[in-house]
CSV table of C-alpha atoms and ligand atoms in Angstrom, one decimal:
chain,number,residue,atom,x,y,z
A,25,MET,CA,143.2,60.5,192.2
A,26,THR,CA,140.1,60.1,190.1
A,27,THR,CA,136.7,60.8,191.6
A,28,PRO,CA,134.3,57.9,191.6
A,29,ARG,CA,131.6,58.0,188.9
A,30,THR,CA,128.1,58.7,190.1
A,31,ALA,CA,125.2,56.6,189.0
A,32,GLU,CA,124.1,59.4,186.6
A,33,THR,CA,127.5,59.5,185.0
A,34,ARG,CA,127.5,55.8,184.5
A,35,GLU,CA,124.0,56.0,182.9
A,36,ILE,CA,125.2,58.7,180.5
A,37,LEU,CA,128.3,56.8,179.6
A,38,ASP,CA,126.2,53.8,178.9
A,39,LEU,CA,123.9,55.7,176.7
A,40,LEU,CA,126.8,57.3,174.9
A,41,SER,CA,128.1,53.9,173.9
A,42,ALA,CA,124.8,52.7,172.4
A,43,ARG,CA,125.0,51.0,169.0
A,44,GLY,CA,122.6,49.1,166.8
A,45,LYS,CA,119.2,48.5,168.3
A,46,ALA,CA,120.1,50.3,171.5
A,47,LEU,CA,121.0,53.4,169.5
A,48,GLU,CA,117.7,53.3,167.7
A,49,GLU,CA,116.0,53.1,171.0
A,50,LEU,CA,117.9,56.0,172.4
A,51,TYR,CA,116.9,58.2,169.4
A,52,CYS,CA,113.3,57.1,169.7
A,53,ARG,CA,113.2,57.9,173.5
A,54,ALA,CA,114.8,61.3,172.9
A,55,ASP,CA,112.3,62.1,170.1
A,56,SER,CA,109.3,61.1,172.3
A,57,VAL,CA,110.6,63.1,175.3
A,58,ARG,CA,111.0,66.1,173.0
A,59,GLN,CA,107.4,65.6,171.8
A,60,GLN,CA,105.9,65.2,175.2
A,61,HIS,CA,107.7,68.2,176.8
A,62,MET,CA,108.2,70.6,173.9
A,63,GLY,CA,105.5,69.6,171.3
A,64,ASP,CA,105.9,69.3,167.6
A,65,GLU,CA,106.6,73.0,166.9
A,66,ILE,CA,110.0,74.0,165.7
A,67,PHE,CA,110.9,77.5,166.8
A,68,LEU,CA,112.7,79.7,164.3
A,69,ARG,CA,115.3,82.1,165.6
A,70,GLY,CA,116.8,84.2,162.8
A,71,ILE,CA,120.5,84.8,163.6
A,72,ILE,CA,122.2,88.1,162.5
A,73,GLU,CA,126.0,87.8,162.8
A,74,PHE,CA,126.4,91.6,163.0
A,75,SER,CA,130.2,91.8,163.5
A,76,ASN,CA,133.1,89.5,163.3
A,77,LEU,CA,135.4,91.8,165.3
A,78,CYS,CA,136.8,89.9,168.3
A,79,SER,CA,139.5,90.8,170.9
A,80,ASN,CA,139.7,87.2,172.2
A,81,ASP,CA,142.0,84.5,171.0
A,82,CYS,CA,140.1,81.2,171.6
A,83,LEU,CA,142.3,78.5,170.1
A,84,TYR,CA,139.7,76.8,168.0
A,85,CYS,CA,137.8,79.8,166.6
A,86,GLY,CA,138.2,81.1,163.0
A,87,ILE,CA,137.5,84.8,164.0
A,88,ARG,CA,140.0,84.9,166.8
A,89,VAL,CA,142.0,88.1,167.0
A,90,SER,CA,145.2,86.5,165.8
A,91,ASN,CA,143.7,85.3,162.5
A,92,ARG,CA,144.9,88.1,160.2
A,93,ASP,CA,143.3,86.4,157.1
A,94,VAL,CA,139.8,87.5,158.2
A,95,ARG,CA,138.2,90.6,156.6
A,96,ARG,CA,136.6,92.3,159.5
A,97,TYR,CA,133.2,93.9,159.3
A,98,THR,CA,130.6,95.5,161.5
A,99,MET,CA,127.0,96.2,160.4
A,100,ALA,CA,125.5,99.6,161.0
A,101,ALA,CA,122.8,99.8,163.7
A,102,ASP,CA,120.2,100.8,161.0
A,103,GLU,CA,121.1,97.8,158.9
A,104,ILE,CA,120.7,95.4,161.8
A,105,VAL,CA,117.3,96.8,162.7
A,106,ALA,CA,116.2,96.7,159.0
A,107,HIS,CA,117.1,93.0,158.7
A,108,ALA,CA,115.4,92.2,162.0
A,109,ARG,CA,112.2,93.8,160.7
A,110,GLU,CA,112.0,91.3,157.9
A,111,LEU,CA,112.0,88.2,160.2
A,112,PRO,CA,108.3,88.0,161.4
A,113,ALA,CA,107.0,87.8,157.9
A,114,ARG,CA,109.2,84.7,157.4
A,115,GLY,CA,107.8,82.9,160.5
A,116,GLN,CA,110.9,83.8,162.6
A,117,THR,CA,109.7,84.9,166.0
A,118,THR,CA,113.1,85.6,167.7
A,119,VAL,CA,116.2,87.5,166.4
A,120,VAL,CA,119.6,86.4,167.7
A,121,LEU,CA,122.1,89.2,167.6
A,122,GLN,CA,125.5,87.5,167.6
A,123,ALA,CA,129.1,89.0,167.2
A,124,GLY,CA,132.6,88.4,168.4
A,125,GLU,CA,133.6,89.6,171.8
A,126,SER,CA,134.8,93.1,171.1
A,127,PRO,CA,134.2,96.6,172.6
A,128,VAL,CA,134.0,98.2,169.2
A,129,PHE,CA,130.3,97.9,168.8
A,130,GLY,CA,129.5,100.0,171.9
A,131,ASP,CA,127.3,98.7,174.7
A,132,ASP,CA,125.1,101.8,174.4
A,133,GLU,CA,124.8,101.3,170.7
A,134,LEU,CA,123.7,97.6,171.1
A,135,GLY,CA,121.3,98.7,173.8
A,136,GLU,CA,119.7,101.1,171.3
A,137,VAL,CA,119.4,98.4,168.7
A,138,ILE,CA,117.7,96.1,171.2
A,139,ARG,CA,115.3,99.0,172.2
A,140,ARG,CA,114.4,99.7,168.6
A,141,ILE,CA,113.8,96.1,167.7
A,142,LYS,CA,111.5,95.7,170.7
A,143,ARG,CA,109.7,98.9,169.9
A,144,GLU,CA,109.3,98.3,166.1
A,145,THR,CA,108.7,94.5,166.0
A,146,THR,CA,107.0,91.6,167.8
A,147,LEU,CA,110.4,89.8,168.1
A,148,ALA,CA,111.9,88.2,171.1
A,149,VAL,CA,115.5,89.4,171.3
A,150,THR,CA,118.5,87.1,172.1
A,151,VAL,CA,122.0,88.5,172.4
A,152,SER,CA,125.2,86.6,172.1
A,153,VAL,CA,128.4,88.7,172.4
A,154,GLY,CA,130.4,86.9,175.1
A,155,ASN,CA,131.4,87.7,178.7
A,156,ARG,CA,130.3,91.2,179.9
A,157,PRO,CA,130.2,92.9,183.2
A,158,LEU,CA,126.9,92.6,185.2
A,159,PRO,CA,126.0,96.3,184.7
A,160,VAL,CA,126.1,95.9,180.9
A,161,TYR,CA,123.9,92.9,181.0
A,162,ARG,CA,121.5,94.8,183.3
A,163,TYR,CA,121.4,97.7,180.9
A,164,TRP,CA,120.6,95.5,177.9
A,165,ARG,CA,117.9,93.8,180.0
A,166,GLU,CA,116.4,97.2,180.7
A,167,CYS,CA,116.5,97.9,176.9
A,168,GLY,CA,114.3,94.7,176.4
A,169,MET,CA,116.8,91.9,175.9
A,170,ASP,CA,114.8,88.6,176.5
A,171,ARG,CA,117.6,86.0,176.3
A,172,TYR,CA,121.3,85.5,176.2
A,173,LEU,CA,123.5,82.8,174.6
A,174,LEU,CA,126.9,82.1,176.1
A,175,ARG,CA,128.3,78.6,175.8
A,176,PHE,CA,130.6,77.2,178.5
A,177,GLU,CA,132.3,75.2,175.7
A,178,THR,CA,133.7,72.5,178.0
A,179,SER,CA,133.1,71.7,181.7
A,180,ASP,CA,136.7,70.7,182.2
A,181,PRO,CA,138.3,73.8,183.8
A,182,GLU,CA,141.9,72.8,182.8
A,183,LEU,CA,140.9,72.2,179.1
A,184,PHE,CA,138.9,75.5,179.2
A,185,ARG,CA,142.0,77.3,180.4
A,186,ARG,CA,144.1,75.8,177.6
A,187,LEU,CA,141.6,76.8,174.9
A,188,HIS,CA,140.7,80.3,176.2
A,189,PRO,CA,143.7,82.6,177.0
A,190,ASP,CA,141.2,85.4,177.8
A,191,CYS,CA,138.9,83.9,180.5
A,192,SER,CA,138.3,81.1,183.0
A,193,LEU,CA,135.4,78.6,183.2
A,194,ASP,CA,134.5,80.2,186.6
A,195,GLU,CA,134.2,83.6,185.0
A,196,ARG,CA,132.0,82.2,182.2
A,197,VAL,CA,129.7,80.4,184.7
A,198,GLU,CA,129.5,83.6,186.8
A,199,CYS,CA,128.2,85.5,183.7
A,200,LEU,CA,125.5,82.9,183.3
A,201,ARG,CA,124.5,83.4,187.0
A,202,HIS,CA,124.4,87.1,186.6
A,203,LEU,CA,122.1,86.8,183.6
A,204,ARG,CA,119.8,84.4,185.4
A,205,ALA,CA,119.6,86.8,188.4
A,206,LEU,CA,118.5,89.6,186.0
A,207,GLY,CA,115.6,87.4,184.8
A,208,VAL,CA,117.1,86.9,181.4
A,209,GLN,CA,116.4,83.5,179.8
A,210,VAL,CA,119.8,81.8,179.7
A,211,GLY,CA,121.3,79.6,176.9
A,212,SER,CA,124.6,77.8,177.1
A,213,GLY,CA,126.2,74.6,175.8
A,214,PHE,CA,129.4,73.1,174.6
A,215,MET,CA,131.3,71.7,171.7
A,216,ILE,CA,131.5,67.9,171.1
A,217,GLY,CA,134.9,66.3,170.5
A,218,LEU,CA,137.4,69.1,171.4
A,219,PRO,CA,141.0,67.9,171.3
A,220,GLY,CA,141.9,66.8,174.8
A,221,GLU,CA,138.5,65.8,175.9
A,222,THR,CA,137.3,62.3,176.8
A,223,VAL,CA,133.8,60.7,176.8
A,224,GLU,CA,133.8,61.5,180.6
A,225,THR,CA,134.1,65.2,179.7
A,226,LEU,CA,131.1,64.8,177.4
A,227,ALA,CA,129.1,63.2,180.2
A,228,ALA,CA,130.1,66.0,182.6
A,229,ASN,CA,129.2,68.6,180.0
A,230,ILE,CA,125.7,67.1,179.7
A,231,LEU,CA,125.3,67.1,183.5
A,232,LEU,CA,126.6,70.7,183.8
A,233,CYS,CA,123.8,71.8,181.4
A,234,ARG,CA,121.3,70.1,183.6
A,235,ASN,CA,122.8,71.5,186.8
A,236,LEU,CA,122.8,75.1,185.4
A,237,ASP,CA,119.1,74.6,184.8
A,238,LEU,CA,119.4,76.2,181.3
A,239,ASP,CA,116.5,77.5,179.3
A,240,MET,CA,118.3,76.8,176.0
A,241,ILE,CA,121.1,74.5,175.3
A,242,GLY,CA,123.2,74.6,172.1
A,243,ILE,CA,125.7,71.9,171.4
A,244,GLY,CA,127.6,71.1,168.2
A,245,PRO,CA,130.6,69.2,166.9
A,246,TYR,CA,134.0,70.9,167.1
A,247,ILE,CA,135.4,71.4,163.6
A,248,PRO,CA,139.1,72.2,163.1
A,249,HIS,CA,139.7,75.6,161.4
A,250,PRO,CA,143.0,75.7,159.4
A,251,GLY,CA,143.6,79.4,160.4
A,252,THR,CA,143.9,78.5,164.1
A,253,PRO,CA,146.5,76.8,166.3
A,254,LEU,CA,144.1,73.7,166.4
A,255,GLY,CA,143.9,73.5,162.6
A,256,ASP,CA,145.6,70.1,162.6
A,257,ALA,CA,143.8,68.8,165.7
A,258,PRO,CA,141.0,66.5,164.6
A,259,ASN,CA,137.7,66.0,166.4
A,260,VAL,CA,138.0,63.3,169.0
A,261,TYR,CA,135.0,61.6,167.3
A,262,ARG,CA,136.3,61.9,163.8
A,263,ASP,CA,135.9,58.1,163.3
A,264,ASP,CA,132.6,57.9,165.2
A,265,PRO,CA,130.5,61.0,164.1
A,266,GLU,CA,127.4,59.3,165.3
A,267,MET,CA,128.5,60.5,168.8
A,268,PHE,CA,127.3,64.0,167.9
A,269,PHE,CA,123.8,62.6,167.7
A,270,ARG,CA,124.1,60.4,170.7
A,271,ALA,CA,125.1,63.6,172.6
A,272,ILE,CA,122.0,65.5,171.5
A,273,ALA,CA,119.7,62.6,172.3
A,274,VAL,CA,121.2,62.1,175.8
A,275,LEU,CA,121.1,65.9,176.3
A,276,ARG,CA,117.3,65.8,175.7
A,277,LEU,CA,116.8,63.0,178.1
A,278,PHE,CA,118.6,64.9,180.9
A,279,ASN,CA,117.0,68.3,180.0
A,280,PRO,CA,113.4,67.5,178.9
A,281,ASP,CA,112.2,71.1,179.2
A,282,ALA,CA,115.0,73.0,177.6
A,283,HIS,CA,114.9,74.5,174.1
A,284,ILE,CA,117.6,72.6,172.1
A,285,PRO,CA,118.6,74.0,168.7
A,286,ALA,CA,119.7,71.8,165.8
A,287,THR,CA,122.9,73.8,165.4
A,288,THR,CA,124.5,74.8,162.1
A,289,ALA,CA,127.7,72.8,162.8
A,290,PHE,CA,125.6,69.6,162.4
A,291,ASP,CA,125.1,70.6,158.8
A,292,ALA,CA,128.8,71.2,158.3
A,293,VAL,CA,129.5,67.6,159.3
A,294,PHE,CA,126.5,66.1,157.6
A,295,PRO,CA,125.8,68.4,154.7
A,296,GLY,CA,122.1,68.9,153.9
A,297,SER,CA,120.9,66.5,156.6
A,298,GLY,CA,122.7,67.1,160.0
A,299,ARG,CA,120.2,69.6,161.3
A,300,ASP,CA,117.2,67.5,160.2
A,301,LEU,CA,118.6,64.4,162.0
A,302,ALA,CA,119.2,66.5,165.1
A,303,LEU,CA,115.6,67.6,165.0
A,304,GLN,CA,114.5,64.0,165.0
A,305,ARG,CA,116.8,63.0,167.9
A,306,GLY,CA,115.9,65.6,170.5
A,307,ALA,CA,116.2,69.1,169.1
A,308,ASN,CA,113.2,71.5,168.7
A,309,VAL,CA,114.7,74.8,167.5
A,310,PHE,CA,116.2,75.9,164.1
A,311,MET,CA,118.3,79.1,163.7
A,312,PRO,CA,118.2,80.2,160.1
A,313,ASN,CA,121.0,82.4,159.0
A,314,THR,CA,119.8,85.9,158.5
A,315,THR,CA,123.2,87.6,158.0
A,316,PRO,CA,123.5,89.6,154.8
A,317,VAL,CA,125.1,87.4,152.2
A,318,GLU,CA,128.1,89.8,151.6
A,319,PHE,CA,129.3,89.1,155.2
A,320,ARG,CA,128.6,85.3,155.5
A,321,ARG,CA,132.0,84.2,154.3
A,322,ASP,CA,133.7,86.4,156.8
A,323,TYR,CA,131.9,84.8,159.8
A,324,GLN,CA,133.4,81.4,159.6
A,325,LEU,CA,134.0,80.2,163.1
A,326,TYR,CA,134.8,76.8,161.4
A,327,PRO,CA,135.1,75.7,157.8
A,328,GLY,CA,132.3,74.1,155.8
A,329,LYS,CA,129.7,76.3,157.4
A,330,PRO,CA,126.5,75.9,155.2
A,331,CYS,CA,124.4,78.6,153.6
A,332,VAL,CA,127.3,81.0,152.8
A,333,ASP,CA,126.0,81.5,149.3
A,334,GLU,CA,122.3,81.7,150.2
A,335,ASP,CA,120.6,84.8,151.3
A,336,ALA,CA,118.2,85.3,154.3
A,337,SER,CA,115.0,84.7,152.2
A,338,GLN,CA,116.5,81.5,150.7
A,339,CYS,CA,117.4,80.1,154.1
A,340,ALA,CA,113.9,81.1,155.4
A,341,THR,CA,112.2,79.2,152.6
A,342,CYS,CA,114.6,76.2,152.9
A,343,VAL,CA,113.9,75.8,156.6
A,344,LEU,CA,110.1,75.9,156.1
A,345,HIS,CA,110.5,73.0,153.6
A,346,ARG,CA,112.7,71.1,155.9
A,347,ILE,CA,110.2,71.4,158.8
A,348,GLU,CA,107.4,70.3,156.5
A,349,ALA,CA,109.4,67.3,155.3
A,350,LEU,CA,109.8,66.3,159.0
A,351,GLY,CA,106.0,66.5,159.5
A,352,ARG,CA,106.5,69.2,162.1
A,353,LYS,CA,105.3,72.9,162.1
A,354,PRO,CA,107.0,76.2,162.7
A,355,GLY,CA,106.4,77.6,166.2
A,356,ALA,CA,103.7,80.2,166.4
A,357,GLY,CA,104.7,82.2,169.4
A,358,PRO,CA,108.1,83.6,170.5
A,359,GLY,CA,109.1,80.2,172.0
A,360,HIS,CA,110.0,81.5,175.4
A,361,SER,CA,111.4,79.3,178.1
A,362,ARG,CA,109.2,76.5,179.4
A,363,LYS,CA,110.8,77.0,182.8
A,364,SER,CA,109.2,79.4,185.2
A,365,ALA,CA,112.6,80.7,186.5
A,366,GLY,CA,113.6,81.8,183.0
A,367,LYS,CA,110.3,83.3,181.9
A,368,THR,CA,110.6,86.9,180.9
A,369,PRO,CA,108.1,88.9,183.0
A,370,GLN,CA,105.6,90.5,180.6
B,419,LIG,N1,134.1,74.3,165.6
B,419,LIG,C1,132.8,74.2,166.1
B,419,LIG,N2,132.2,75.2,166.8
B,419,LIG,C2,132.9,76.3,167.0
B,419,LIG,N3,132.5,77.5,167.7
B,419,LIG,C3,133.6,78.3,167.6
B,419,LIG,N4,134.6,77.8,166.9
B,419,LIG,C4,134.2,76.5,166.5
B,419,LIG,C5,134.8,75.5,165.8
B,419,LIG,N5,136.0,75.5,165.3
B,419,LIG,C6,131.3,77.6,168.4
B,419,LIG,C7,131.5,77.9,169.9
B,419,LIG,C8,130.9,79.2,170.1
B,419,LIG,C9,129.8,79.2,169.0
B,419,LIG,C10,129.3,80.6,168.6
B,419,LIG,O1,130.5,78.6,167.9
B,419,LIG,O2,130.9,76.9,170.7
B,419,LIG,O3,130.3,79.4,171.4
B,420,LIG,FE1,120.2,78.0,154.6
B,420,LIG,FE2,118.9,75.7,154.0
B,420,LIG,S1,119.0,76.7,155.8
B,420,LIG,S2,120.0,77.1,152.7
């Protein structure tokens, strides 16, 4: 038995089918909602992919534990802190510490890195290292962690189960609730066009973001990685890539106050322009890659990832030019949540 569609679902499905003039109108509306609620600043969050070790086996991900072709690396704590120190001078007011889900980089060690960055810089600190027990999140919060990114990937529990041998959708959502309860600003999101999803899934994904009342929402196209079991499974919207932008525009309409990054995967699908277009259709955050150049090729969650030959200062300069070309300006402050529930107490 299928559940009846709600009026909201019908509205989203209608918007997701927009073409021609209706599509132009959708993009215009999304851009003006973004401007009214978030302003013209584009917040820069420098991302350091500090380790590609992962003990999980997500079926779509290039750094899954079963992919033996990956050269594994982990940066030293000193190296991470040294790279973070360089961000403020480049206009980047947040550091995002991202890695695979692995116990190798110890919880205490990461806590110490967070503490040092908070002590030695003005940066807001975002962490993104997967599902962890509540006491670990609490400890990192005590060390100064401001925000956490953990995508739910898909709102369809059955599809989630098929794609993730290591965890359930409920467990993932429980982690998001724990983080919220600790006063951490919470970011989540999903991939667009996973094999097995329908446009109804996409509508449900957008509604789940709204229902979770997220502070940040990152979404991006699914891209098949040849070193994974889904290597031959194309994106559902392969023949209609405009859907990736419709999704971001509708996401903005339903989440007017959330920070929405123009994610890197948009540039993989539309080289050189994807992230800029996303910024004109609802997004207000850019996450320049700050990973040392010698590791970038080893952190390929999907193929065609941009910026693998550029270094952190080249990406920093590039992004400032891109922002200028859009007639926008880099965010001056840390770009904390606009929502009171997610505001980090000072
Ligand atoms: N295509 C697109 N995005 C991917 N991610 C992981 N693998 C892929 C892929 N093959 C995304 C997931 C994850 C984020 C860090 O990268 O959504 O949460
Ligand atoms: Fe990396 Fe443009 S953002 S080169």
